[in-house]
Amino acid sequence: MENIHQDTWSIEEEEPSTTEYRNQLTNGVYRQDTEMGNIQMSFTIGQYDYETKAAFMGGTGSETSWKRARGVTRIEKCMIALTEDNQYCVFPKASVIARNTNNEGAVGIGVAAAALEPDNTAVSSEYWFDSSEVNVE
C-alpha cells in the first residue's frame, strides 16, 4: 500500500512502568522490576479497494464489495513503514486493529499495529534500517 492519509502516520512507545521494592528497615529501594511499554504504529489508509479493507479489517472483500466478519477478528501481519527521512521501521509480527474512520469528509481505514514478540526467538519485535541498506527490487 502506498497511500497514507495526510498527517496520520506515527509510531508511539509507551513509557515503561516500574515497581520498586523497599527495604522496610531503611526505606531504601533494593530492587526494581520494569515492564516495557507497548510499541504501536498507527496510520489511516486514505485510498483503498475492498481486498485491502478485508486484509486490515477482516471479513470478506471482492472487487466490488466488502462484508464485515461476525465477532472479533484477529489479524497479525508483518508491518513495514518508510519514514520521510528514509528510515525503515519493521515489526515482524504485529497485532492489527483497524476501523472505519472519518477524515476530512472521506472514510478511511484507521489502523493500529502493536508490535508483538515473534514466535521465532532469533527474531526481534522491532527493527530499524537506513534505506541505503534495503534493496527494494
N, CA and C atoms as an extended XYZ file, in Angstrom:
411
Properties=species:S:1:pos:R:3:atomname:S:1:resname:S:1:resid:I:1 pbc="F F F"
N         0.842       -1.150        0.000 N   MET     1
C         0.000        0.000        0.000 CA  MET     1
C         0.904        1.234        0.000 C   MET     1
N         0.554        2.204       -0.784 N   GLU     2
C         1.408        3.381       -0.897 CA  GLU     2
C         0.666        4.676       -0.594 C   GLU     2
N        -0.497        4.591        0.045 N   ASN     3
C        -1.247        5.791        0.358 CA  ASN     3
C        -1.563        5.837        1.848 C   ASN     3
N        -1.063        6.863        2.505 N   ILE     4
C        -1.413        7.119        3.898 CA  ILE     4
C        -1.976        8.525        3.944 C   ILE     4
N        -3.151        8.674        4.565 N   HIS     5
C        -3.795        9.981        4.632 CA  HIS     5
C        -2.919       10.962        5.413 C   HIS     5
N        -2.866       12.153        4.935 N   GLN     6
C        -2.018       13.227        5.461 CA  GLN     6
C        -1.979       13.292        6.988 C   GLN     6
N        -0.768       13.318        7.525 N   ASP     7
C        -0.503       13.544        8.957 CA  ASP     7
C        -1.162       12.536        9.894 C   ASP     7
N        -1.384       11.295        9.440 N   THR     8
C        -1.984       10.307       10.337 CA  THR     8
C        -0.993        9.228       10.755 C   THR     8
N         0.203        9.195       10.163 N   TRP     9
C         1.163        8.137       10.456 CA  TRP     9
C         1.992        8.504       11.677 C   TRP     9
N         2.153        7.526       12.595 N   SER    10
C         3.003        7.762       13.760 CA  SER    10
C         3.467        6.433       14.346 C   SER    10
N         4.550        6.516       15.100 N   ILE    11
C         4.998        5.392       15.919 CA  ILE    11
C         5.114        5.931       17.338 C   ILE    11
N         4.463        5.239       18.261 N   GLU    12
C         4.472        5.657       19.660 CA  GLU    12
C         4.930        4.507       20.538 C   GLU    12
N         5.723        4.818       21.539 N   GLU    13
C         6.135        3.825       22.527 CA  GLU    13
C         5.714        4.327       23.902 C   GLU    13
N         4.952        3.496       24.600 N   GLU    14
C         4.500        3.864       25.936 CA  GLU    14
C         5.678        3.908       26.901 C   GLU    14
N         5.548        4.725       27.916 N   GLU    15
C         6.555        4.767       28.983 CA  GLU    15
C         6.604        3.416       29.689 C   GLU    15
N         7.795        2.944       30.049 N   PRO    16
C         7.873        1.712       30.845 CA  PRO    16
C         7.263        1.939       32.222 C   PRO    16
N         6.731        0.886       32.812 N   SER    17
C         6.241        1.002       34.186 CA  SER    17
C         7.222        0.269       35.094 C   SER    17
N         7.430        0.815       36.260 N   THR    18
C         8.376        0.214       37.201 CA  THR    18
C         7.715       -0.017       38.546 C   THR    18
N         8.173       -1.052       39.220 N   THR    19
C         7.745       -1.349       40.579 CA  THR    19
C         9.008       -1.399       41.427 C   THR    19
N         9.031       -0.562       42.454 N   GLU    20
C        10.194       -0.523       43.346 CA  GLU    20
C         9.881       -1.290       44.629 C   GLU    20
N        10.875       -2.029       45.086 N   TYR    21
C        10.732       -2.783       46.330 CA  TYR    21
C        11.660       -2.152       47.365 C   TYR    21
N        11.088       -1.800       48.502 N   ARG    22
C        11.839       -1.074       49.531 CA  ARG    22
C        12.204       -1.979       50.707 C   ARG    22
N        13.382       -1.713       51.235 N   ASN    23
C        13.830       -2.354       52.462 CA  ASN    23
C        13.031       -1.715       53.596 C   ASN    23
N        12.270       -2.504       54.303 N   GLN    24
C        11.400       -1.975       55.349 CA  GLN    24
C        12.191       -1.349       56.504 C   GLN    24
N        13.438       -1.773       56.687 N   LEU    25
C        14.231       -1.239       57.787 CA  LEU    25
C        14.848        0.122       57.449 C   LEU    25
N        15.296        0.287       56.192 N   THR    26
C        15.990        1.529       55.828 CA  THR    26
C        15.169        2.430       54.914 C   THR    26
N        14.084        1.908       54.361 N   ASN    27
C        13.231        2.609       53.415 CA  ASN    27
C        13.930        2.860       52.071 C   ASN    27
N        15.092        2.245       51.870 N   GLY    28
C        15.801        2.378       50.599 CA  GLY    28
C        15.310        1.344       49.580 C   GLY    28
N        15.367        1.713       48.315 N   VAL    29
C        14.981        0.785       47.248 CA  VAL    29
C        16.104       -0.222       47.056 C   VAL    29
N        15.799       -1.497       47.149 N   TYR    30
C        16.832       -2.517       46.971 CA  TYR    30
C        16.630       -3.340       45.700 C   TYR    30
N        15.455       -3.212       45.062 N   ARG    31
C        15.193       -3.938       43.827 CA  ARG    31
C        14.109       -3.208       43.058 C   ARG    31
N        14.180       -3.352       41.727 N   GLN    32
C        13.180       -2.704       40.875 CA  GLN    32
C        12.838       -3.623       39.702 C   GLN    32
N        11.560       -3.782       39.420 N   ASP    33
C        11.100       -4.514       38.236 CA  ASP    33
C        10.618       -3.496       37.216 C   ASP    33
N        10.910       -3.769       35.946 N   THR    34
C        10.489       -2.871       34.875 CA  THR    34
C         9.707       -3.648       33.834 C   THR    34
N         8.593       -3.087       33.412 N   GLU    35
C         7.804       -3.645       32.322 CA  GLU    35
C         7.818       -2.618       31.192 C   GLU    35
N         8.358       -3.034       30.052 N   MET    36
C         8.487       -2.114       28.927 CA  MET    36
C         7.114       -1.745       28.367 C   MET    36
N         7.008       -0.550       27.816 N   GLY    37
C         5.758       -0.090       27.222 CA  GLY    37
C         5.537       -0.698       25.847 C   GLY    37
N         4.289       -0.731       25.414 N   ASN    38
C         3.949       -1.243       24.090 CA  ASN    38
C         4.415       -0.275       23.011 C   ASN    38
N         4.712       -0.826       21.827 N   ILE    39
C         5.120       -0.028       20.675 CA  ILE    39
C         4.037       -0.187       19.620 C   ILE    39
N         3.550        0.947       19.085 N   GLN    40
C         2.446        0.883       18.134 CA  GLN    40
C         2.673        1.802       16.949 C   GLN    40
N         2.388        1.296       15.778 N   MET    41
C         2.420        2.038       14.521 CA  MET    41
C         0.958        2.350       14.175 C   MET    41
N         0.634        3.605       13.906 N   SER    42
C        -0.738        3.986       13.582 CA  SER    42
C        -0.763        4.818       12.312 C   SER    42
N        -1.804        4.620       11.504 N   PHE    43
C        -1.955        5.379       10.260 CA  PHE    43
C        -3.371        5.199        9.734 C   PHE    43
N        -3.752        6.038        8.789 N   THR    44
C        -5.034        5.910        8.112 CA  THR    44
C        -4.784        5.721        6.627 C   THR    44
N        -5.382        4.663        6.069 N   ILE    45
C        -5.294        4.415        4.632 CA  ILE    45
C        -6.396        5.252        3.978 C   ILE    45
N        -5.996        6.181        3.116 N   GLY    46
C        -6.961        7.104        2.514 CA  GLY    46
C        -7.605        6.575        1.249 C   GLY    46
N        -6.888        5.810        0.466 N   GLN    47
C        -7.428        5.229       -0.766 CA  GLN    47
C        -7.191        3.734       -0.713 C   GLN    47
N        -8.241        2.955       -0.961 N   TYR    48
C        -8.126        1.512       -0.821 CA  TYR    48
C        -9.199        0.814       -1.646 C   TYR    48
N        -8.992       -0.476       -1.867 N   ASP    49
C       -10.013       -1.303       -2.507 CA  ASP    49
C       -10.575       -2.244       -1.439 C   ASP    49
N       -11.580       -3.020       -1.800 N   TYR    50
C       -12.234       -3.882       -0.822 CA  TYR    50
C       -11.337       -5.024       -0.341 C   TYR    50
N       -10.411       -5.479       -1.180 N   GLU    51
C        -9.480       -6.518       -0.745 CA  GLU    51
C        -8.562       -5.981        0.359 C   GLU    51
N        -8.126       -4.727        0.215 N   THR    52
C        -7.300       -4.094        1.248 CA  THR    52
C        -8.091       -3.926        2.531 C   THR    52
N        -9.346       -3.516        2.409 N   LYS    53
C       -10.215       -3.354        3.585 CA  LYS    53
C       -10.328       -4.688        4.329 C   LYS    53
N       -10.529       -5.784        3.603 N   ALA    54
C       -10.629       -7.105        4.229 CA  ALA    54
C        -9.305       -7.532        4.851 C   ALA    54
N        -8.188       -7.195        4.210 N   ALA    55
C        -6.871       -7.578        4.738 CA  ALA    55
C        -6.601       -6.926        6.094 C   ALA    55
N        -7.095       -5.707        6.308 N   PHE    56
C        -6.832       -4.997        7.559 CA  PHE    56
C        -7.973       -5.086        8.570 C   PHE    56
N        -9.225       -5.202        8.084 N   MET    57
C       -10.377       -5.201        8.982 CA  MET    57
C       -11.011       -6.581        9.130 C   MET    57
N       -10.534       -7.558        8.348 N   GLY    58
C       -11.155       -8.870        8.361 CA  GLY    58
C       -12.386       -8.859        7.461 C   GLY    58
N       -13.143       -9.909        7.550 N   GLY    59
C       -14.316      -10.004        6.698 CA  GLY    59
C       -13.944      -10.526        5.325 C   GLY    59
N       -14.834      -10.278        4.376 N   THR    60
C       -14.662      -10.781        3.020 CA  THR    60
C       -14.692       -9.616        2.050 C   THR    60
N       -13.658       -9.522        1.217 N   GLY    61
C       -13.600       -8.463        0.228 CA  GLY    61
C       -13.493       -9.026       -1.167 C   GLY    61
N       -14.151       -8.372       -2.095 N   SER    62
C       -14.046       -8.749       -3.507 CA  SER    62
C       -13.725       -7.481       -4.289 C   SER    62
N       -13.808       -7.572       -5.594 N   GLU    63
C       -13.531       -6.402       -6.415 CA  GLU    63
C       -14.603       -5.321       -6.249 C   GLU    63
N       -15.828       -5.748       -5.885 N   THR    64
C       -16.946       -4.800       -5.853 CA  THR    64
C       -17.637       -4.644       -4.510 C   THR    64
N       -17.204       -5.414       -3.471 N   SER    65
C       -17.893       -5.291       -2.180 CA  SER    65
C       -17.026       -5.789       -1.027 C   SER    65
N       -17.486       -5.453        0.198 N   TRP    66
C       -16.848       -5.921        1.427 CA  TRP    66
C       -17.942       -6.274        2.416 C   TRP    66
N       -17.752       -7.353        3.180 N   LYS    67
C       -18.700       -7.775        4.206 CA  LYS    67
C       -17.935       -7.984        5.501 C   LYS    67
N       -18.414       -7.372        6.584 N   ARG    68
C       -17.783       -7.492        7.896 CA  ARG    68
C       -17.932       -8.912        8.439 C   ARG    68
N       -16.885       -9.398        9.090 N   ALA    69
C       -16.933      -10.707        9.749 CA  ALA    69
C       -17.761      -10.597       11.025 C   ALA    69
N       -18.334      -11.707       11.442 N   ARG    70
C       -19.050      -11.728       12.717 CA  ARG    70
C       -18.045      -11.903       13.839 C   ARG    70
N       -18.269      -11.269       14.952 N   GLY    71
C       -17.397      -11.442       16.109 CA  GLY    71
C       -16.073      -10.714       15.965 C   GLY    71
N       -15.143      -11.086       16.822 N   VAL    72
C       -13.830      -10.446       16.864 CA  VAL    72
C       -12.931      -11.079       15.805 C   VAL    72
N       -12.285      -10.236       15.029 N   THR    73
C       -11.347      -10.708       14.012 CA  THR    73
C        -9.935      -10.487       14.516 C   THR    73
N        -9.133      -11.543       14.513 N   ARG    74
C        -7.738      -11.445       14.963 CA  ARG    74
C        -6.844      -11.424       13.727 C   ARG    74
N        -6.115      -10.320       13.548 N   ILE    75
C        -5.262      -10.163       12.378 CA  ILE    75
C        -3.838       -9.875       12.851 C   ILE    75
N        -2.894      -10.647       12.347 N   GLU    76
C        -1.471      -10.416       12.620 CA  GLU    76
C        -0.756      -10.287       11.293 C   GLU    76
N         0.114       -9.278       11.177 N   LYS    77
C         0.838       -9.010        9.937 CA  LYS    77
C         2.258       -8.560       10.254 C   LYS    77
N         3.123       -8.691        9.280 N   CYS    78
C         4.429       -8.035        9.327 CA  CYS    78
C         4.199       -6.618        8.822 C   CYS    78
N         4.601       -5.626        9.599 N   MET    79
C         4.373       -4.224        9.219 CA  MET    79
C         5.716       -3.572        8.889 C   MET    79
N         5.779       -2.914        7.734 N   ILE    80
C         6.995       -2.215        7.298 CA  ILE    80
C         6.603       -0.793        6.920 C   ILE    80
N         7.268        0.172        7.522 N   ALA    81
C         6.978        1.575        7.230 CA  ALA    81
C         8.261        2.280        6.811 C   ALA    81
N         8.147        3.181        5.861 N   LEU    82
C         9.261        4.018        5.420 CA  LEU    82
C         8.977        5.444        5.863 C   LEU    82
N         9.855        6.003        6.690 N   THR    83
C         9.667        7.357        7.194 CA  THR    83
C        10.070        8.385        6.131 C   THR    83
N         9.680        9.626        6.339 N   GLU    84
C        10.025       10.689        5.395 CA  GLU    84
C        11.522       10.957        5.342 C   GLU    84
N        12.254       10.556        6.383 N   ASP    85
C        13.714       10.719        6.359 CA  ASP    85
C        14.423        9.411        5.989 C   ASP    85
N        13.735        8.555        5.217 N   ASN    86
C        14.305        7.345        4.609 CA  ASN    86
C        14.799        6.304        5.606 C   ASN    86
N        14.028        6.080        6.642 N   GLN    87
C        14.305        5.022        7.604 CA  GLN    87
C        13.167        3.999        7.533 C   GLN    87
N        13.526        2.718        7.481 N   TYR    88
C        12.522        1.666        7.512 CA  TYR    88
C        12.323        1.213        8.952 C   TYR    88
N        11.085        1.108        9.363 N   CYS    89
C        10.725        0.529       10.656 CA  CYS    89
C         9.973       -0.764       10.357 C   CYS    89
N        10.391       -1.865       10.996 N   VAL    90
C         9.798       -3.171       10.730 CA  VAL    90
C         9.330       -3.796       12.044 C   VAL    90
N         8.062       -4.195       12.065 N   PHE    91
C         7.525       -5.051       13.122 CA  PHE    91
C         7.298       -6.413       12.461 C   PHE    91
N         8.168       -7.404       12.688 N   PRO    92
C         7.992       -8.704       12.035 CA  PRO    92
C         6.649       -9.368       12.345 C   PRO    92
N         6.112       -9.110       13.531 N   LYS    93
C         4.802       -9.651       13.921 CA  LYS    93
C         4.060       -8.551       14.664 C   LYS    93
N         2.890       -8.190       14.159 N   ALA    94
C         2.106       -7.131       14.794 CA  ALA    94
C         0.645       -7.532       14.862 C   ALA    94
N         0.001       -7.164       15.949 N   SER    95
C        -1.438       -7.338       16.084 CA  SER    95
C        -2.095       -6.110       15.466 C   SER    95
N        -2.933       -6.321       14.460 N   VAL    96
C        -3.526       -5.222       13.705 CA  VAL    96
C        -4.994       -5.063       14.092 C   VAL    96
N        -5.351       -3.852       14.479 N   ILE    97
C        -6.749       -3.499       14.737 CA  ILE    97
C        -7.070       -2.327       13.831 C   ILE    97
N        -8.128       -2.485       13.017 N   ALA    98
C        -8.493       -1.436       12.068 CA  ALA    98
C        -9.977       -1.123       12.193 C   ALA    98
N       -10.316        0.101       11.788 N   ARG    99
C       -11.707        0.545       11.868 CA  ARG    99
C       -11.962        1.592       10.801 C   ARG    99
N       -13.233        1.816       10.510 N   ASN   100
C       -13.600        2.917        9.623 CA  ASN   100
C       -13.384        4.216       10.382 C   ASN   100
N       -12.807        5.199        9.740 N   THR   101
C       -12.595        6.484       10.390 CA  THR   101
C       -12.864        7.611        9.405 C   THR   101
N       -13.455        8.679        9.893 N   ASN   102
C       -13.804        9.815        9.048 CA  ASN   102
C       -12.649       10.813        9.053 C   ASN   102
N       -12.126       11.124        7.870 N   ASN   103
C       -11.045       12.102        7.724 CA  ASN   103
C       -11.406       13.095        6.641 C   ASN   103
N       -11.696       14.310        7.048 N   GLU   104
C       -11.966       15.405        6.113 CA  GLU   104
C       -13.003       15.029        5.068 C   GLU   104
N       -14.124       14.458        5.518 N   GLY   105
C       -15.228       14.155        4.624 CA  GLY   105
C       -15.144       12.834        3.898 C   GLY   105
N       -14.093       12.067        4.090 N   ALA   106
C       -13.954       10.758        3.445 CA  ALA   106
C       -13.794        9.697        4.527 C   ALA   106
N       -14.110        8.457        4.186 N   VAL   107
C       -13.959        7.360        5.133 CA  VAL   107
C       -12.680        6.606        4.809 C   VAL   107
N       -11.761        6.619        5.760 N   GLY   108
C       -10.509        5.885        5.608 CA  GLY   108
C       -10.504        4.667        6.506 C   GLY   108
N        -9.426        3.908        6.431 N   ILE   109
C        -9.240        2.764        7.320 CA  ILE   109
C        -8.180        3.152        8.338 C   ILE   109
N        -8.602        3.371        9.575 N   GLY   110
C        -7.669        3.686       10.652 CA  GLY   110
C        -7.042        2.406       11.169 C   GLY   110
N        -5.715        2.328       11.133 N   VAL   111
C        -5.002        1.110       11.503 CA  VAL   111
C        -4.101        1.380       12.709 C   VAL   111
N        -4.153        0.481       13.682 N   ALA   112
C        -3.223        0.486       14.814 CA  ALA   112
C        -2.567       -0.887       14.845 C   ALA   112
N        -1.243       -0.922       14.716 N   ALA   113
C        -0.499       -2.186       14.688 CA  ALA   113
C         0.484       -2.203       15.849 C   ALA   113
N         0.242       -3.073       16.816 N   ALA   114
C         1.089       -3.182       18.000 CA  ALA   114
C         2.123       -4.282       17.795 C   ALA   114
N         3.390       -3.956       18.028 N   ALA   115
C         4.463       -4.941       17.880 CA  ALA   115
C         4.272       -6.065       18.891 C   ALA   115
N         4.386       -7.304       18.401 N   LEU   116
C         4.302       -8.489       19.246 CA  LEU   116
C         5.647       -9.200       19.265 C   LEU   116
N         5.833      -10.033       20.254 N   GLU   117
C         7.038      -10.860       20.310 CA  GLU   117
C         6.888      -11.984       19.287 C   GLU   117
N         7.800      -12.079       18.306 N   PRO   118
C         7.691      -13.133       17.291 CA  PRO   118
C         7.841      -14.529       17.884 C   PRO   118
N         7.286      -15.515       17.183 N   ASP   119
C         7.376      -16.912       17.627 CA  ASP   119
C         8.814      -17.413       17.599 C   ASP   119
N         9.593      -16.967       16.618 N   ASN   120
C        10.996      -17.354       16.480 CA  ASN   120
C        11.830      -16.497       17.433 C   ASN   120
N        12.508      -17.122       18.398 N   THR   121
C        13.266      -16.378       19.410 CA  THR   121
C        14.486      -15.660       18.839 C   THR   121
N        14.893      -15.989       17.611 N   ALA   122
C        16.020      -15.306       16.972 CA  ALA   122
C        15.594      -13.995       16.314 C   ALA   122
N        14.294      -13.730       16.288 N   VAL   123
C        13.762      -12.532       15.640 CA  VAL   123
C        13.312      -11.543       16.705 C   VAL   123
N        13.705      -10.277       16.541 N   SER   124
C        13.321       -9.215       17.464 CA  SER   124
C        11.929       -8.688       17.120 C   SER   124
N        11.314       -7.964       18.029 N   SER   125
C         9.977       -7.424       17.780 CA  SER   125
C         9.998       -6.123       16.972 C   SER   125
N        11.170       -5.484       16.850 N   GLU   126
C        11.253       -4.202       16.128 CA  GLU   126
C        12.647       -4.038       15.537 C   GLU   126
N        12.678       -3.576       14.292 N   TYR   127
C        13.946       -3.297       13.611 CA  TYR   127
C        13.864       -1.930       12.948 C   TYR   127
N        15.010       -1.255       12.855 N   TRP   128
C        15.132       -0.003       12.097 CA  TRP   128
C        16.322       -0.148       11.148 C   TRP   128
N        16.143        0.295        9.890 N   PHE   129
C        17.184        0.235        8.878 CA  PHE   129
C        17.226        1.537        8.096 C   PHE   129
N        18.425        2.013        7.798 N   ASP   130
C        18.566        3.116        6.858 CA  ASP   130
C        18.191        2.575        5.482 C   ASP   130
N        17.489        3.356        4.681 N   SER   131
C        17.029        2.875        3.375 CA  SER   131
C        18.186        2.484        2.454 C   SER   131
N        19.388        3.010        2.718 N   SER   132
C        20.535        2.633        1.891 CA  SER   132
C        20.899        1.156        2.073 C   SER   132
N        20.422        0.527        3.159 N   GLU   133
C        20.702       -0.886        3.418 CA  GLU   133
C        19.629       -1.819        2.854 C   GLU   133
N        18.574       -1.244        2.293 N   VAL   134
C        17.443       -2.055        1.839 CA  VAL   134
C        17.413       -2.081        0.312 C   VAL   134
N        17.372       -3.289       -0.242 N   ASN   135
C        17.277       -3.468       -1.683 CA  ASN   135
C        15.820       -3.776       -2.018 C   ASN   135
N        15.127       -2.834       -2.659 N   VAL   136
C        13.707       -2.994       -2.972 CA  VAL   136
C        13.537       -3.235       -4.460 C   VAL   136
N        13.697       -4.475       -4.867 N   GLU   137
C        13.542       -4.816       -6.291 CA  GLU   137
C        12.367       -5.698       -6.511 C   GLU   137
